[in-house]
Coordinates of C-alpha atoms in Angstrom, one line a residue:
M223 CA 58.0 -11.3 9.6
N224 CA 56.1 -8.1 10.3
W225 CA 53.0 -9.3 12.2
D226 CA 51.1 -6.1 11.3
D227 CA 51.1 -7.3 7.7
L228 CA 48.4 -9.8 8.8
R229 CA 46.1 -6.9 9.4
F230 CA 46.5 -5.9 5.7
F231 CA 46.1 -9.6 4.7
L232 CA 42.8 -9.9 6.5
E233 CA 41.3 -6.8 4.9
V234 CA 42.3 -7.9 1.4
A235 CA 41.0 -11.4 2.0
R236 CA 37.6 -10.0 3.1
T237 CA 37.2 -7.4 0.4
Q238 CA 39.2 -8.9 -2.5
R239 CA 40.3 -5.4 -3.5
V240 CA 43.4 -3.5 -2.3
S241 CA 41.5 -0.2 -2.9
T242 CA 38.6 -1.2 -0.7
A243 CA 41.0 -2.6 1.9
G244 CA 43.0 0.6 1.8
T245 CA 39.8 2.7 2.5
R246 CA 38.9 0.5 5.4
L247 CA 42.5 0.7 6.8
G248 CA 42.9 4.4 6.1
V249 CA 45.9 4.1 3.8
E250 CA 46.7 4.3 0.1
H251 CA 46.0 1.2 -2.0
T252 CA 49.7 1.1 -3.0
T253 CA 50.6 0.7 0.7
V254 CA 48.2 -2.3 0.9
A255 CA 49.7 -3.9 -2.2
R256 CA 53.2 -3.4 -0.9
R257 CA 52.4 -4.9 2.5
I258 CA 50.8 -8.0 0.9
R259 CA 53.9 -8.5 -1.3
Q260 CA 56.1 -8.2 1.8
L261 CA 54.0 -10.8 3.6
E262 CA 54.3 -13.2 0.6
I263 CA 58.0 -12.7 0.4
S264 CA 58.4 -13.4 4.2
L265 CA 56.4 -16.6 3.9
N266 CA 57.9 -17.5 0.6
T267 CA 54.5 -18.4 -0.9
L268 CA 51.8 -16.9 -3.0
L269 CA 48.7 -15.9 -1.0
F270 CA 46.5 -14.3 -3.7
E271 CA 45.8 -14.8 -7.4
K272 CA 45.5 -11.3 -8.8
S273 CA 43.3 -10.3 -11.8
R274 CA 41.5 -7.2 -12.9
R275 CA 38.2 -9.0 -13.1
S276 CA 38.0 -10.9 -9.8
G277 CA 40.5 -8.9 -7.8
F278 CA 42.6 -10.7 -5.1
T279 CA 41.5 -14.3 -4.8
L280 CA 43.0 -16.5 -2.0
T281 CA 45.2 -19.4 -3.0
Q282 CA 45.1 -22.5 -1.0
A283 CA 48.0 -21.2 1.1
G284 CA 46.1 -18.0 1.5
M285 CA 43.0 -19.8 2.7
D286 CA 45.1 -21.8 5.2
L287 CA 46.7 -18.6 6.5
L288 CA 43.2 -16.9 6.8
A289 CA 42.0 -19.5 9.3
Y290 CA 45.0 -18.9 11.6
A291 CA 44.9 -15.1 11.1
E292 CA 41.2 -14.8 12.0
K293 CA 41.9 -16.8 15.2
M294 CA 44.8 -14.5 16.0
E295 CA 42.6 -11.5 15.4
S296 CA 39.9 -12.9 17.8
H297 CA 42.4 -13.6 20.5
L298 CA 43.9 -10.1 20.2
L299 CA 40.4 -8.5 20.4
N300 CA 39.6 -10.6 23.5
A301 CA 42.9 -9.7 25.1
M302 CA 42.5 -6.0 24.3
E303 CA 39.0 -5.9 25.7
K304 CA 40.0 -7.7 28.9
V305 CA 42.9 -5.4 29.6
S306 CA 41.2 -2.2 28.6
N307 CA 38.1 -2.9 30.8
M308 CA 40.0 -3.8 34.0
G309 CA 38.8 -1.5 36.6
S310 CA 36.8 0.6 34.1
S311 CA 33.4 0.6 32.5
L312 CA 32.6 -1.5 29.4
S313 CA 33.9 0.0 26.2
G314 CA 34.5 -0.6 22.5
N315 CA 32.6 -0.7 19.3
L316 CA 29.7 -3.0 18.4
K317 CA 28.5 -3.5 14.8
I318 CA 24.9 -4.8 14.6
A319 CA 23.1 -5.7 11.4
A320 CA 19.4 -6.3 11.3
T321 CA 16.6 -6.5 8.7
E322 CA 15.5 -3.0 7.6
G323 CA 12.2 -2.8 9.4
F324 CA 13.4 -4.3 12.7
G325 CA 16.6 -2.3 12.6
S326 CA 14.8 1.0 12.1
Y327 CA 11.7 0.5 14.3
V328 CA 12.9 -1.8 17.1
L329 CA 16.7 -2.2 17.3
T330 CA 17.5 1.5 17.0
P331 CA 15.5 2.8 20.1
I332 CA 16.7 -0.2 22.1
A333 CA 20.3 0.4 21.0
M334 CA 20.1 4.0 22.0
Q335 CA 18.9 3.1 25.5
F336 CA 21.7 0.5 25.7
Q337 CA 24.3 3.2 24.7
A338 CA 23.0 5.5 27.4
L339 CA 23.6 2.7 30.0
Y340 CA 27.1 2.0 28.6
P341 CA 28.4 5.4 27.3
S342 CA 31.9 4.1 26.5
I343 CA 30.4 1.7 23.9
T344 CA 29.8 3.0 20.4
L345 CA 27.2 1.3 18.2
D346 CA 27.0 0.9 14.4
V347 CA 23.5 -0.1 13.6
M348 CA 23.1 -1.3 10.0
P349 CA 19.5 -2.0 8.7
F350 CA 20.0 -4.2 5.6
Q351 CA 18.2 -5.4 2.5
R352 CA 20.9 -7.9 1.6
F353 CA 23.0 -10.7 3.0
V354 CA 25.6 -9.5 5.5
S355 CA 28.8 -11.4 5.9
H356 CA 30.2 -12.5 9.3
S357 CA 33.3 -13.8 7.7
K358 CA 34.2 -10.4 6.2
R359 CA 33.7 -8.8 9.6
E360 CA 31.1 -6.5 8.2
T361 CA 29.2 -6.9 11.5
D362 CA 29.6 -8.4 14.9
I363 CA 26.0 -9.4 15.5
V364 CA 23.2 -10.2 13.0
I365 CA 19.5 -10.1 13.7
S366 CA 17.7 -11.9 10.8
I367 CA 14.5 -13.7 10.0
E368 CA 16.4 -16.9 9.3
R369 CA 18.5 -19.1 11.6
P370 CA 22.0 -19.8 10.3
A371 CA 21.8 -23.2 8.6
R372 CA 25.4 -24.0 9.4
G373 CA 28.7 -22.5 10.4
P374 CA 30.5 -21.5 13.6
Y375 CA 27.8 -19.2 14.9
I376 CA 26.2 -18.8 18.3
G377 CA 22.7 -17.5 18.6
S378 CA 19.0 -18.0 19.5
K379 CA 15.5 -16.9 18.6
I380 CA 14.7 -13.6 20.3
A381 CA 11.2 -13.0 19.2
D382 CA 8.2 -14.1 17.2
Y383 CA 6.4 -11.3 15.3
S384 CA 3.2 -10.9 13.4
L385 CA 2.4 -9.5 10.0
K386 CA -1.1 -8.4 8.9
L387 CA -2.7 -7.0 5.8
Y388 CA -3.0 -3.2 6.0
A389 CA -4.7 -0.5 4.1
T390 CA -5.8 3.1 4.7
K391 CA -9.4 3.9 5.5
E392 CA -9.5 5.9 2.3
Y393 CA -8.6 2.8 0.2
L394 CA -11.1 0.6 2.0
E395 CA -13.9 3.1 1.5
Q396 CA -13.3 3.3 -2.3
A397 CA -12.3 -0.3 -3.1
P398 CA -14.7 -3.3 -3.4
P399 CA -15.7 -5.1 -0.2
L400 CA -13.0 -7.2 1.4
R401 CA -14.5 -9.8 3.7
K402 CA -12.6 -13.0 2.8
Q403 CA -9.5 -14.0 1.0
S404 CA -11.4 -14.9 -2.2
D405 CA -12.1 -11.1 -2.5
F406 CA -8.4 -10.5 -3.1
A407 CA -8.8 -10.8 -6.8
Q408 CA -10.7 -7.5 -6.8
H409 CA -7.9 -5.6 -5.0
R410 CA -4.5 -4.1 -5.7
F411 CA -1.4 -5.0 -3.7
I412 CA 2.1 -4.0 -2.8
A413 CA 4.9 -6.7 -2.6
Y414 CA 8.6 -7.4 -2.8
I415 CA 10.6 -7.5 -6.0
D416 CA 10.9 -11.2 -6.5
E417 CA 14.5 -11.4 -7.8
L418 CA 15.8 -9.1 -5.0
I419 CA 14.0 -10.9 -2.1
I420 CA 16.5 -11.8 0.7
S421 CA 14.5 -14.7 2.1
D422 CA 11.7 -17.1 1.2
Q423 CA 10.3 -16.1 4.6
L424 CA 9.2 -12.9 3.0
R425 CA 7.0 -14.6 0.3
Y426 CA 3.7 -14.0 2.0
I427 CA 1.2 -13.7 -0.9
D428 CA 2.7 -15.4 -3.9
D429 CA 0.2 -18.2 -3.9
I430 CA -3.0 -16.2 -3.2
I431 CA -2.6 -13.0 -5.2
P432 CA -2.8 -12.8 -9.0
L433 CA 0.4 -11.2 -10.3
N434 CA -1.5 -8.6 -12.3
N435 CA -3.0 -7.3 -9.0
I436 CA 0.5 -6.3 -7.7
I437 CA 0.9 -2.6 -8.7
F438 CA 4.0 -1.6 -6.7
R439 CA 7.1 -3.6 -5.7
S440 CA 10.1 -2.8 -3.5
N441 CA 12.7 -4.7 -1.6
S442 CA 12.4 -2.1 1.1
V443 CA 9.6 -2.8 3.7
V444 CA 9.8 0.9 4.7
A445 CA 9.0 1.9 1.1
Q446 CA 6.2 -0.6 1.0
M447 CA 4.6 1.0 4.1
R448 CA 5.0 4.4 2.6
A449 CA 3.4 3.3 -0.6
C450 CA 0.5 1.7 1.4
L451 CA 0.0 5.1 3.2
Q452 CA -0.8 6.6 -0.1
G453 CA -4.2 4.8 -0.1
K454 CA -3.9 3.0 -3.5
A455 CA -3.2 -0.6 -2.5
L456 CA -3.0 -3.2 0.3
A457 CA 0.3 -4.4 1.9
V458 CA 1.4 -7.2 4.2
L459 CA 3.4 -5.4 6.9
P460 CA 5.0 -6.2 10.3
C461 CA 2.7 -5.1 13.1
F462 CA 5.6 -3.5 14.9
M463 CA 5.8 -1.0 12.1
A464 CA 2.2 -0.6 10.9
E465 CA 0.4 -0.4 14.3
S466 CA 2.1 2.9 15.0
Q467 CA 0.7 4.5 11.9
P468 CA -2.8 6.0 12.6
L469 CA -3.8 6.1 8.9
L470 CA -3.4 2.3 8.5
E471 CA -6.0 -0.3 9.5
S472 CA -5.6 -4.1 9.6
V473 CA -7.8 -6.2 7.4
L474 CA -9.1 -9.8 7.8
E475 CA -7.3 -10.2 11.2
D476 CA -9.1 -13.5 12.0
S477 CA -8.1 -15.2 8.7
F478 CA -4.9 -13.4 7.6
T479 CA -2.2 -13.1 10.3
I480 CA 1.3 -14.4 9.5
T481 CA 3.9 -15.3 12.2
R482 CA 7.6 -15.1 11.6
S483 CA 10.7 -15.1 14.0
F484 CA 13.8 -13.1 14.5
W485 CA 17.1 -14.8 15.3
M486 CA 20.2 -13.1 16.8
H487 CA 23.6 -14.7 16.1
Y488 CA 27.3 -13.9 16.1
H489 CA 30.6 -15.7 15.2
E490 CA 31.8 -18.1 17.9
D491 CA 35.2 -16.3 17.8
L492 CA 33.5 -13.3 19.5
K493 CA 31.9 -15.3 22.3
N494 CA 34.4 -14.1 24.9
L495 CA 33.9 -10.4 24.2
R496 CA 32.2 -9.0 27.2
R497 CA 30.3 -6.3 25.2
I498 CA 28.8 -9.0 23.0
E499 CA 27.6 -10.9 26.0
V500 CA 26.1 -7.8 27.7
F501 CA 24.4 -6.5 24.6
T502 CA 22.8 -9.9 23.5
Q503 CA 21.5 -10.4 27.0
Y504 CA 20.1 -6.9 27.1
M505 CA 18.4 -7.4 23.7
K506 CA 16.8 -10.7 24.8
Q507 CA 15.5 -9.0 27.9
Q508 CA 14.0 -6.1 25.9
M509 CA 12.4 -8.5 23.4
A510 CA 10.8 -10.6 26.1
Y511 CA 9.4 -7.4 27.6
N512 CA 7.9 -6.4 24.2
E513 CA 6.4 -9.7 23.3
R514 CA 2.9 -8.2 22.9
F515 CA 4.2 -5.4 20.8
M516 CA 5.9 -7.7 18.4
L517 CA 2.7 -9.7 18.0
G518 CA 0.6 -6.7 17.2
K519 CA -1.2 -6.7 20.5
S520 CA 0.3 -3.4 21.7
K521 CA 1.0 -0.2 19.6
Q522 CA 4.1 1.1 21.4
L523 CA 7.6 -0.3 22.0
K524 CA 8.5 -0.1 25.6
I525 CA 12.1 0.0 27.0
K526 CA 12.5 -1.9 30.3
K527 CA 14.6 0.2 32.7

């Protein structure tokens, strides 16, 4: 058996396409298909059901092999890190996925400071607007607004954050008075596209805003903030984004402040990777240092040296 065939097997199992697996491995799709066939011959079993519609779908034998192959991959990664870092600085690559707003406005500056401390580590920061899969190894660490309900994950809450209702001074001067929530019926709003929303935690105003009052929708919170800056409508925005915008003012702070949480988690197979441990501890430290910023009580993110 050629053990390197397992590397091809893992990519096909995760992507379900030999073409995508080939791109990720840097080889032609014909090479991937040939290596999968070699593996099946050496094991004398069918690992994938193949079809044009669904691609390569694991058989029961394939699913059984996947569990073992992923453990082998994790052990190899651990061994490589331990050996390569003996007597040298921390090194390797880290893939970190986070919600779009947090990834752009909080994670990115913290990650750049972390990289300056550990220059041999490279970082892939992926702000997302969709579900990101641990099992497909799309990422090492996920920072999301929901705690994993189940699965072999290790993680914890790293921060609470506040969201408030924002508008430009221009909008507030031209629109009807806004003194209480019952005044919402006279105003226009920005919101998420309902069918594309990634979490029920983002449904802030469904019960209090008439649907006809929502004039702009986007599943991008950055796009929502940019729309709000045009002075045509109100938007519920994270304070860690909106407070840095001089044109935006918070509205009804005493009666309309929403609190949500960020959770950081990773697959338990990665728990022995030193760079995972160091980064997660660094992230927790920085988030504790920026508690007031995340709650909208400070306008600037600060990096603890």
